[in-house]
Amino acid sequence: MTKIRSFEHGHPLVRPRTRLGTLRHALARTRTAALIAVAAGVLAAGLPALSAQAAVGDGTPTDSNISFVGRWNKANASAYVPYWAGAYLRVGFTGKTVKLRQRNTIQLWASIDGRAFTSFTGSGTINLTPTALAAGNHTLIVSYRQVAGSYTGDAVFQGLVLDSGAGTFKPPPRPKLVEFVGDSITAGATSSQLAVTDYGFKVGERLGYDHTQIAIGGMCLAETTDGCWAQTTRYWMSSGGQVGTDQWDFSRYTADGVVINLGTNDKSHGVSPAAFQATYTTFLTRIRARFPNAKLFAMRTFIGRYAAETEAAVRARNAAGDAEVFYLDTTGWLPSGGLSDSVHPNDAGHQAITDRLAPILSARLTTTPAPTTAPPTTAPPTTAPPTPGAGACAVTYRKTGDWGTGAQFDVTLGNTSTVPVDGWTLTWSLPGSQRITQSWNATVTQSGAAATAVNASWNAVIPAAGSTSFGFVTDSPLGGATGFALNGSPCAVAT
């Protein structure tokens, strides 16, 4: 990330009479096109002036370091609006605190450094870090509550507020993007955090993929005489018809996988089995035209409605030469007590679905093409970087998810020395016969009970008194990992 030197470093300034004068004075001194663009955006938005150091990676909606995943309305450069369920933003930032600029009251969920999502409700400036973080690089995900039905919150992103001198950076890229298409079940209705605790969101996060839920409560697959909103019509719209009927620009992202869960509502709206099957076949055909290389997955509805017709639509597409369309038989996926009513999964139900669906998508979407050229080599450094002394590290090891047959763990690695760590390897011992099945923000390997995590390229340096984080999923919920060591030196451990 490019850093722009403070205007006031070594330059005593005369206090201007107005904020606009301050901004003009700063622009004249820096003479950079980037700062001019940012300042213009600030004035146009009517927001408080940003610090001089925020010209690059400043956290405004147009900041290229922020990844807006899903269907977003970006027509207003000072206020981006998410559509459908499960759209979110993802960004890396430095410093110890982060806040959101909001216009009017909204409910949202935020996760920092892979921790569990926390609910926030408010307007104006919303503080996402009431307890300051450790200094270092952090990753933020924010998902706004879907504006649908009786909920009319103001889901508008107007920017981040960071510490003085802090900025944003691009978070690690995610290798795939998956759309989850459905109704209220796929929107997370009746789960504790709605879209965020829905199986679609949870599967995407577990696999480390980008993901979005094209879902609204009450949706049918097919058009009905009594006016049920149908995905065959609404899927192609930017907002599904909730904010106008403009068509979505499918060039804005390319899905690697599309998972469809539809048919639960059609039955009560009088859609015949034959009509449902024909409509589903056409829907799959049209999605294939939009995403020629995507894998398409048609799920049996969890209560079994139109199961035979859904499978028949998949077989019709296979017979037409499309081998990358798959039927997912969800029989037995929901445990006893996995529904909050007769239709909607509760948190335990969504977790059970996630446990079954994630491995399927991972197997189907993961390919390893042979490299066409040899990877470049890097000459070894001529001098070794400084390393902290023995014991100059602290590890926080926390279980952040437990579904009985597995668990998610988050690890924060702190450098308690007075010099940066340039390149890190963390080793530890796992309990029992536990195996690591997935990881993120580090390359994690295992030999027997011995586990090793090696930094990614973007988080190799841990500043003095700073920290970095990574996480992984295991095949058992056992806690009690021991023997953490950073580059061979033992670390203090907290859980």
Coordinates of C-alpha atoms in Angstrom, one line a residue:
M1 CA 0.0 0.0 0.0
T2 CA 1.3 3.4 -1.0
K3 CA 1.7 5.7 2.0
I4 CA 1.4 9.5 1.5
R5 CA 3.5 11.6 3.9
S6 CA 1.6 13.8 6.3
F7 CA 1.3 17.4 5.0
E8 CA 2.4 18.7 8.4
H9 CA 5.6 16.7 8.8
G10 CA 8.3 19.3 9.0
H11 CA 6.0 22.0 7.7
P12 CA 4.4 24.3 10.2
L13 CA 1.0 25.3 8.7
V14 CA -1.1 28.4 9.2
R15 CA -4.5 27.4 10.6
P16 CA -7.0 28.0 7.8
R17 CA -10.3 29.7 8.5
T18 CA -12.5 26.9 7.0
R19 CA -12.4 23.2 6.3
L20 CA -12.6 23.9 2.6
G21 CA -9.5 26.2 3.0
T22 CA -7.7 23.3 4.7
L23 CA -8.5 21.0 1.9
R24 CA -7.4 23.5 -0.8
H25 CA -4.2 24.2 1.1
A26 CA -3.4 20.5 1.4
L27 CA -4.2 20.0 -2.3
A28 CA -1.8 22.8 -3.3
R29 CA 1.0 21.3 -1.2
T30 CA 0.7 17.7 -2.3
R31 CA -0.2 18.3 -6.0
T32 CA -1.3 14.7 -6.4
A33 CA -4.2 13.7 -8.7
A34 CA -5.1 10.9 -6.2
L35 CA -5.8 13.3 -3.4
I36 CA -7.7 15.6 -5.6
A37 CA -10.0 12.8 -6.5
V38 CA -10.5 11.8 -2.9
A39 CA -11.2 15.3 -1.8
A40 CA -13.7 15.8 -4.5
G41 CA -15.6 12.7 -3.4
V42 CA -15.5 13.9 0.2
L43 CA -17.0 17.3 -0.6
A44 CA -19.6 15.8 -2.9
A45 CA -20.7 13.4 -0.3
G46 CA -21.0 16.1 2.4
L47 CA -18.9 13.9 4.8
P48 CA -16.2 15.1 7.2
A49 CA -12.9 15.8 5.6
L50 CA -10.5 12.9 5.6
S51 CA -7.0 13.2 7.0
A52 CA -4.2 14.1 4.6
Q53 CA -2.8 10.5 4.8
A54 CA -6.0 9.0 3.4
A55 CA -5.4 9.7 -0.3
V56 CA -4.8 6.1 -1.1
G57 CA -6.7 3.3 0.7
D58 CA -9.0 5.8 2.4
G59 CA -12.0 3.6 3.0
T60 CA -14.5 5.6 0.9
P61 CA -16.9 3.7 -1.2
T62 CA -14.7 4.1 -4.3
D63 CA -11.6 2.8 -2.5
S64 CA -10.3 0.0 -4.8
N65 CA -9.1 -1.9 -1.8
I66 CA -12.7 -2.7 -0.8
S67 CA -14.2 -5.8 -2.4
F68 CA -18.0 -5.5 -2.8
V69 CA -19.3 -9.0 -3.2
G70 CA -22.8 -9.7 -4.6
R71 CA -25.1 -7.2 -6.3
W72 CA -24.4 -3.7 -5.3
N73 CA -25.8 -0.4 -6.6
K74 CA -22.8 1.9 -7.2
A75 CA -24.6 4.7 -9.0
N76 CA -23.8 7.1 -6.2
A77 CA -20.1 7.2 -5.6
S78 CA -20.6 8.3 -2.0
A79 CA -23.2 5.7 -1.0
Y80 CA -23.2 2.1 -2.2
V81 CA -26.3 0.0 -1.7
P82 CA -26.4 -3.8 -1.4
Y83 CA -29.2 -5.7 -3.0
W84 CA -30.6 -9.2 -2.2
A85 CA -29.5 -11.2 0.9
G86 CA -25.9 -11.8 1.9
A87 CA -24.2 -9.1 -0.2
Y88 CA -21.1 -7.9 1.8
L89 CA -18.0 -5.9 1.7
R90 CA -14.5 -7.1 2.5
V91 CA -11.4 -5.1 3.1
G92 CA -8.0 -5.1 4.9
F93 CA -7.1 -2.2 7.1
T94 CA -4.3 -1.1 9.4
G95 CA -4.6 0.5 12.9
K96 CA -6.5 -0.4 16.0
T97 CA -10.0 0.7 15.3
V98 CA -12.5 0.9 12.5
K99 CA -15.9 2.6 12.2
L100 CA -18.6 2.8 9.6
R101 CA -20.3 5.9 8.2
Q102 CA -24.0 5.3 8.0
R103 CA -26.8 7.6 6.8
N104 CA -29.9 6.4 8.8
T105 CA -30.6 3.5 11.1
I106 CA -29.5 0.1 9.9
Q107 CA -28.7 -3.3 11.4
L108 CA -25.6 -5.0 10.2
W109 CA -23.2 -7.8 11.0
A110 CA -19.4 -7.4 11.1
S111 CA -16.5 -9.8 11.5
I112 CA -12.9 -8.8 12.1
D113 CA -10.0 -11.2 11.5
G114 CA -12.2 -14.2 10.9
R115 CA -13.9 -13.9 14.3
A116 CA -17.6 -14.6 14.8
F117 CA -20.0 -12.0 13.3
T118 CA -21.3 -9.4 15.7
S119 CA -24.5 -7.5 15.3
F120 CA -24.6 -3.7 15.3
T121 CA -27.6 -1.3 15.0
G122 CA -27.4 2.4 14.6
S123 CA -26.9 5.4 12.4
G124 CA -24.2 8.0 11.8
T125 CA -20.8 6.7 12.9
I126 CA -20.9 3.1 14.1
N127 CA -17.9 1.9 16.0
L128 CA -17.1 -1.7 15.1
T129 CA -14.2 -1.9 17.6
P130 CA -15.5 -0.8 21.0
T131 CA -12.4 -2.6 22.3
A132 CA -9.4 -1.6 20.4
L133 CA -7.5 -4.2 18.4
A134 CA -3.8 -4.9 18.5
A135 CA -1.7 -2.9 16.1
G136 CA -1.2 -4.6 12.7
N137 CA -3.1 -5.7 9.6
H138 CA -6.7 -6.7 10.0
T139 CA -9.5 -7.9 7.7
L140 CA -13.1 -6.7 7.9
I141 CA -16.3 -8.2 6.5
V142 CA -19.6 -6.2 6.8
S143 CA -23.0 -7.6 5.7
Y144 CA -26.1 -5.4 6.0
R145 CA -29.5 -6.7 6.9
Q146 CA -31.5 -7.2 3.8
V147 CA -34.2 -4.6 3.3
A148 CA -37.2 -6.8 2.6
G149 CA -40.7 -7.4 3.9
S150 CA -41.5 -5.2 6.8
Y151 CA -37.9 -4.3 7.5
T152 CA -37.0 -0.8 6.1
G153 CA -33.5 -0.1 7.4
D154 CA -31.2 2.1 5.5
A155 CA -28.6 -0.3 4.0
V156 CA -26.1 2.3 2.6
F157 CA -22.3 2.1 2.8
Q158 CA -20.8 5.6 3.1
G159 CA -17.3 4.6 4.0
L160 CA -14.9 3.6 6.8
V161 CA -13.4 5.8 9.5
L162 CA -9.9 4.7 10.4
D163 CA -7.2 5.7 12.9
S164 CA -5.1 8.7 12.0
G165 CA -2.3 7.5 9.6
A166 CA -4.1 4.2 9.0
G167 CA -5.3 3.0 5.6
T168 CA -6.8 0.1 3.8
F169 CA -5.2 -2.6 1.8
K170 CA -6.5 -5.4 -0.5
P171 CA -7.4 -8.5 1.5
P172 CA -6.2 -11.9 0.2
P173 CA -8.1 -12.7 -3.0
R174 CA -10.6 -15.5 -2.9
P175 CA -10.3 -18.1 -5.6
K176 CA -14.0 -18.7 -6.4
L177 CA -17.4 -17.1 -6.3
V178 CA -20.6 -19.0 -5.6
E179 CA -24.2 -17.7 -6.0
F180 CA -26.9 -19.3 -3.8
V181 CA -30.3 -18.8 -5.4
G182 CA -33.5 -19.4 -3.4
D183 CA -36.2 -18.1 -1.2
S184 CA -36.5 -17.2 2.5
I185 CA -34.6 -20.4 3.5
T186 CA -31.6 -19.2 1.4
A187 CA -32.0 -15.7 2.8
G188 CA -31.6 -17.1 6.3
A189 CA -35.1 -16.4 7.6
T190 CA -35.6 -17.4 11.3
S191 CA -31.9 -18.1 11.9
S192 CA -30.2 -15.9 14.5
Q193 CA -28.3 -13.6 12.2
L194 CA -30.4 -14.0 9.1
A195 CA -28.3 -14.2 5.9
V196 CA -25.0 -14.4 7.9
T197 CA -26.1 -17.6 9.7
D198 CA -27.6 -19.1 6.5
Y199 CA -26.0 -22.2 4.9
G200 CA -25.0 -20.2 1.8
F201 CA -23.0 -17.6 3.7
K202 CA -21.5 -20.2 6.0
V203 CA -20.5 -22.5 3.2
G204 CA -18.8 -19.6 1.4
E205 CA -16.9 -18.5 4.4
R206 CA -15.8 -22.1 5.3
L207 CA -14.4 -22.7 1.9
G208 CA -12.8 -19.3 1.6
Y209 CA -14.9 -18.4 -1.4
D210 CA -16.7 -15.2 -2.3
H211 CA -20.4 -15.8 -2.1
T212 CA -23.8 -14.1 -2.4
Q213 CA -27.4 -15.1 -1.7
I214 CA -29.9 -14.2 -4.5
A215 CA -32.9 -14.8 -2.3
I216 CA -35.9 -13.0 -0.9
G217 CA -38.6 -14.4 1.4
G218 CA -41.6 -15.9 -0.4
M219 CA -40.0 -16.5 -3.7
C220 CA -41.2 -19.2 -6.1
L221 CA -39.4 -20.7 -9.1
A222 CA -42.3 -20.2 -11.5
E223 CA -44.7 -17.4 -12.2
T224 CA -48.1 -18.0 -10.7
T225 CA -51.6 -16.7 -11.3
D226 CA -51.8 -15.3 -7.7
G227 CA -48.6 -13.2 -8.1
C228 CA -45.9 -15.2 -6.3
W229 CA -42.6 -13.5 -7.0
A230 CA -40.7 -15.8 -9.3
Q231 CA -36.9 -16.3 -9.7
T232 CA -37.5 -17.0 -13.4
T233 CA -38.3 -13.3 -13.6
R234 CA -36.6 -11.7 -10.6
Y235 CA -33.2 -13.4 -10.8
W236 CA -32.3 -11.2 -13.8
M237 CA -33.0 -7.9 -12.0
S238 CA -30.5 -6.0 -10.0
S239 CA -32.7 -5.9 -6.8
G240 CA -35.2 -8.6 -7.6
G241 CA -37.8 -5.9 -8.2
Q242 CA -37.6 -4.4 -4.7
V243 CA -36.0 -1.2 -6.0
G244 CA -37.1 -0.9 -9.6
T245 CA -36.9 -3.6 -12.3
D246 CA -33.6 -2.7 -14.0
Q247 CA -31.7 -5.7 -15.2
W248 CA -28.5 -6.8 -13.5
D249 CA -25.2 -6.4 -15.5
F250 CA -23.9 -10.0 -15.4
S251 CA -20.5 -8.7 -16.6
R252 CA -19.8 -7.3 -13.1
Y253 CA -18.9 -10.8 -11.8
T254 CA -18.6 -14.3 -12.9
A255 CA -19.9 -17.1 -10.8
D256 CA -17.9 -20.3 -10.6
G257 CA -20.9 -22.1 -9.0
V258 CA -24.6 -21.5 -8.8
V259 CA -26.5 -23.4 -6.1
I260 CA -30.3 -23.4 -6.5
N261 CA -32.8 -24.2 -3.8
L262 CA -36.3 -23.5 -5.1
G263 CA -39.7 -25.2 -5.0
T264 CA -40.7 -24.9 -1.3
N265 CA -43.3 -22.1 -2.1
D266 CA -44.5 -23.1 -5.5
K267 CA -46.6 -26.0 -4.2
S268 CA -48.9 -23.7 -2.2
H269 CA -49.3 -21.4 -5.2
G270 CA -50.7 -24.2 -7.4
V271 CA -47.8 -24.9 -9.7
S272 CA -48.2 -28.3 -11.4
P273 CA -45.3 -30.8 -11.3
A274 CA -45.1 -30.7 -15.1
A275 CA -45.0 -26.9 -15.2
F276 CA -42.4 -26.8 -12.4
Q277 CA -40.1 -29.2 -14.2
A278 CA -40.3 -27.3 -17.5
T279 CA -39.7 -24.0 -15.8
Y280 CA -36.7 -25.4 -13.9
T281 CA -35.2 -26.8 -17.1
T282 CA -35.5 -23.4 -18.8
F283 CA -34.1 -21.6 -15.8
L284 CA -31.0 -23.8 -15.8
T285 CA -30.6 -23.2 -19.5
R286 CA -30.7 -19.5 -19.1
I287 CA -28.3 -19.5 -16.2
R288 CA -25.9 -21.6 -18.3
A289 CA -26.0 -18.9 -21.0
R290 CA -24.9 -16.3 -18.4
F291 CA -22.2 -18.4 -16.8
P292 CA -20.9 -20.8 -19.5
N293 CA -18.2 -22.3 -17.3
A294 CA -20.0 -22.5 -13.9
K295 CA -21.0 -25.7 -12.2
L296 CA -24.8 -25.6 -11.5
F297 CA -26.3 -27.4 -8.5
A298 CA -30.0 -28.0 -8.1
M299 CA -30.9 -29.0 -4.6
R300 CA -33.8 -31.1 -3.5
T301 CA -35.9 -28.9 -1.3
F302 CA -35.3 -29.8 2.3
I303 CA -39.0 -30.9 2.8
G304 CA -38.9 -32.8 -0.5
R305 CA -41.3 -30.7 -2.6
Y306 CA -40.8 -31.3 -6.4
A307 CA -37.8 -33.5 -5.7
A308 CA -38.5 -35.8 -8.7
E309 CA -39.2 -32.8 -11.0
T310 CA -36.0 -31.0 -9.9
E311 CA -33.9 -34.1 -10.6
A312 CA -35.7 -34.6 -14.0
A313 CA -34.8 -31.0 -15.0
V314 CA -31.1 -31.7 -14.2
R315 CA -31.2 -34.9 -16.3
A316 CA -32.8 -33.0 -19.1
R317 CA -29.9 -30.6 -19.1
N318 CA -27.4 -33.5 -18.9
A319 CA -29.1 -35.1 -21.9
A320 CA -28.8 -31.8 -23.8
G321 CA -25.0 -32.1 -23.4
D322 CA -24.5 -30.1 -20.2
A323 CA -22.5 -32.4 -17.9
E324 CA -21.8 -29.6 -15.4
V325 CA -25.3 -29.6 -13.9
F326 CA -25.7 -31.7 -10.7
Y327 CA -28.7 -32.8 -8.6
L328 CA -28.1 -32.7 -4.9
D329 CA -30.3 -35.1 -2.9
T330 CA -30.6 -33.5 0.5
T331 CA -32.5 -36.3 2.1
G332 CA -31.4 -36.7 5.7
W333 CA -29.4 -33.5 5.7
L334 CA -31.5 -31.8 8.4
P335 CA -31.1 -33.3 11.9
S336 CA -33.9 -33.8 14.3
G337 CA -34.7 -30.4 15.8
G338 CA -33.1 -28.7 12.8
L339 CA -36.1 -26.6 11.8
S340 CA -37.5 -23.6 13.6
D341 CA -41.0 -24.2 12.1
S342 CA -42.2 -26.7 9.5
V343 CA -40.0 -25.2 6.7
H344 CA -37.1 -23.0 7.9
P345 CA -33.9 -24.3 9.3
N346 CA -32.7 -22.9 12.6
D347 CA -29.0 -22.3 13.3
A348 CA -28.4 -26.0 14.0
G349 CA -30.1 -26.9 10.7
H350 CA -28.1 -24.4 8.7
Q351 CA -24.9 -25.7 10.3
A352 CA -25.9 -29.3 9.4
I353 CA -26.6 -28.2 5.8
T354 CA -23.2 -26.5 5.7
D355 CA -21.4 -29.6 6.9
R356 CA -23.0 -31.6 4.0
L357 CA -22.8 -29.0 1.2
A358 CA -19.3 -27.6 1.7
P359 CA -17.4 -30.8 0.9
I360 CA -19.5 -31.3 -2.2
L361 CA -18.9 -27.8 -3.6
S362 CA -15.2 -28.0 -2.7
A363 CA -14.8 -31.3 -4.6
R364 CA -16.7 -30.0 -7.7
L365 CA -15.2 -26.5 -7.8
T366 CA -11.6 -27.2 -7.0
T367 CA -9.4 -28.0 -9.9
T368 CA -5.6 -27.9 -10.2
P369 CA -4.5 -27.2 -13.8
A370 CA -1.0 -28.0 -14.7
P371 CA 1.2 -24.9 -14.9
T372 CA 2.2 -23.9 -18.4
T373 CA 5.4 -22.2 -17.3
A374 CA 7.8 -22.8 -14.4
P375 CA 7.1 -20.4 -11.5
P376 CA 9.6 -17.6 -11.1
T377 CA 12.4 -18.1 -8.6
T378 CA 13.5 -15.6 -6.0
A379 CA 17.1 -15.2 -4.9
P380 CA 17.6 -15.7 -1.2
P381 CA 18.3 -12.6 0.9
T382 CA 21.9 -11.8 1.5
T383 CA 21.3 -11.1 5.1
A384 CA 18.9 -12.6 7.5
P385 CA 16.0 -10.4 8.8
P386 CA 15.9 -9.5 12.4
T387 CA 14.0 -12.0 14.6
P388 CA 12.6 -11.6 18.0
G389 CA 14.2 -13.3 21.0
A390 CA 12.9 -16.5 22.5
G391 CA 9.5 -16.3 24.0
A392 CA 8.7 -12.9 22.3
C393 CA 5.4 -14.1 21.0
A394 CA 1.8 -14.6 22.2
V395 CA -0.8 -16.9 20.7
T396 CA -4.6 -16.6 21.2
Y397 CA -6.2 -19.9 20.2
R398 CA -10.0 -19.9 20.2
K399 CA -12.7 -22.2 19.0
T400 CA -15.2 -20.1 17.2
G401 CA -17.5 -22.8 15.8
D402 CA -18.5 -26.3 16.9
W403 CA -20.9 -28.6 15.0
G404 CA -20.3 -31.8 16.8
T405 CA -18.3 -33.5 14.1
G406 CA -15.9 -30.7 13.6
A407 CA -14.9 -27.2 14.6
Q408 CA -13.5 -23.9 13.5
F409 CA -10.5 -22.4 15.3
D410 CA -9.1 -18.8 15.0
V411 CA -5.5 -18.1 15.9
T412 CA -4.0 -14.7 16.6
L413 CA -0.2 -14.5 16.6
G414 CA 1.3 -11.6 18.4
N415 CA 4.8 -10.3 18.2
T416 CA 5.7 -9.1 21.7
S417 CA 9.3 -8.1 20.7
T418 CA 10.7 -4.7 19.8
V419 CA 11.6 -5.7 16.2
P420 CA 9.4 -6.9 13.3
V421 CA 9.1 -10.5 12.4
D422 CA 9.8 -10.8 8.7
G423 CA 8.5 -14.2 7.7
W424 CA 6.9 -16.5 10.2
T425 CA 6.2 -20.2 10.9
L426 CA 4.0 -21.3 13.8
T427 CA 4.1 -24.9 15.0
W428 CA 2.0 -26.6 17.5
S429 CA 0.6 -30.0 18.5
L430 CA -3.1 -31.0 17.9
P431 CA -5.0 -33.1 20.4
G432 CA -5.8 -36.8 19.8
S433 CA -6.1 -37.8 16.2
Q434 CA -7.6 -34.4 15.1
R435 CA -7.1 -33.5 11.4
I436 CA -7.1 -30.1 9.8
T437 CA -9.3 -30.0 6.7
Q438 CA -9.3 -26.4 5.7
S439 CA -7.4 -23.2 6.5
W440 CA -7.2 -19.5 5.5
N441 CA -4.7 -16.6 5.8
A442 CA -1.8 -19.1 6.1
T443 CA -0.6 -22.3 4.5
V444 CA -1.3 -25.0 7.1
T445 CA 0.1 -28.5 6.9
Q446 CA 0.1 -31.5 9.3
S447 CA 2.2 -34.5 10.0
G448 CA 0.6 -36.7 12.7
A449 CA -0.2 -34.4 15.6
A450 CA 2.3 -31.8 14.5
A451 CA 0.8 -28.8 12.7
T452 CA 2.6 -26.0 10.9
A453 CA 1.3 -22.7 9.6
V454 CA 3.4 -20.6 7.3
N455 CA 2.6 -16.9 6.5
A456 CA 0.9 -15.8 3.3
S457 CA 2.8 -13.3 1.1
W458 CA 0.6 -10.4 2.3
N459 CA 0.9 -11.1 6.1
A460 CA 4.6 -12.2 6.3
V461 CA 5.7 -9.1 8.4
I462 CA 4.4 -8.8 11.9
P463 CA 5.4 -5.4 13.2
A464 CA 6.8 -5.0 16.7
A465 CA 3.9 -5.2 19.2
G466 CA 1.7 -6.2 16.3
S467 CA -0.3 -9.3 15.3
T468 CA -1.7 -11.3 12.5
S469 CA -4.4 -13.9 12.4
F470 CA -5.3 -17.1 10.5
G471 CA -7.8 -19.9 11.0
F472 CA -8.7 -23.5 10.2
V473 CA -11.4 -26.2 10.3
T474 CA -10.8 -29.6 12.0
D475 CA -12.6 -32.9 11.8
S476 CA -13.3 -33.0 15.5
P477 CA -14.3 -30.4 18.1
L478 CA -11.4 -31.2 20.5
G479 CA -9.7 -28.3 22.0
G480 CA -6.4 -28.3 23.9
A481 CA -3.7 -27.7 21.3
T482 CA -0.3 -27.3 22.9
G483 CA 3.3 -26.4 22.3
F484 CA 3.0 -23.2 20.1
A485 CA 6.3 -21.9 18.8
L486 CA 7.1 -19.0 16.5
N487 CA 10.1 -19.7 14.3
G488 CA 11.2 -22.2 16.8
S489 CA 10.7 -20.0 19.9
P490 CA 8.0 -21.0 22.4
C491 CA 5.0 -18.7 22.7
A492 CA 2.8 -17.7 25.6
V493 CA -0.8 -19.0 25.0
A494 CA -4.2 -17.8 25.8
T495 CA -7.5 -19.4 24.9

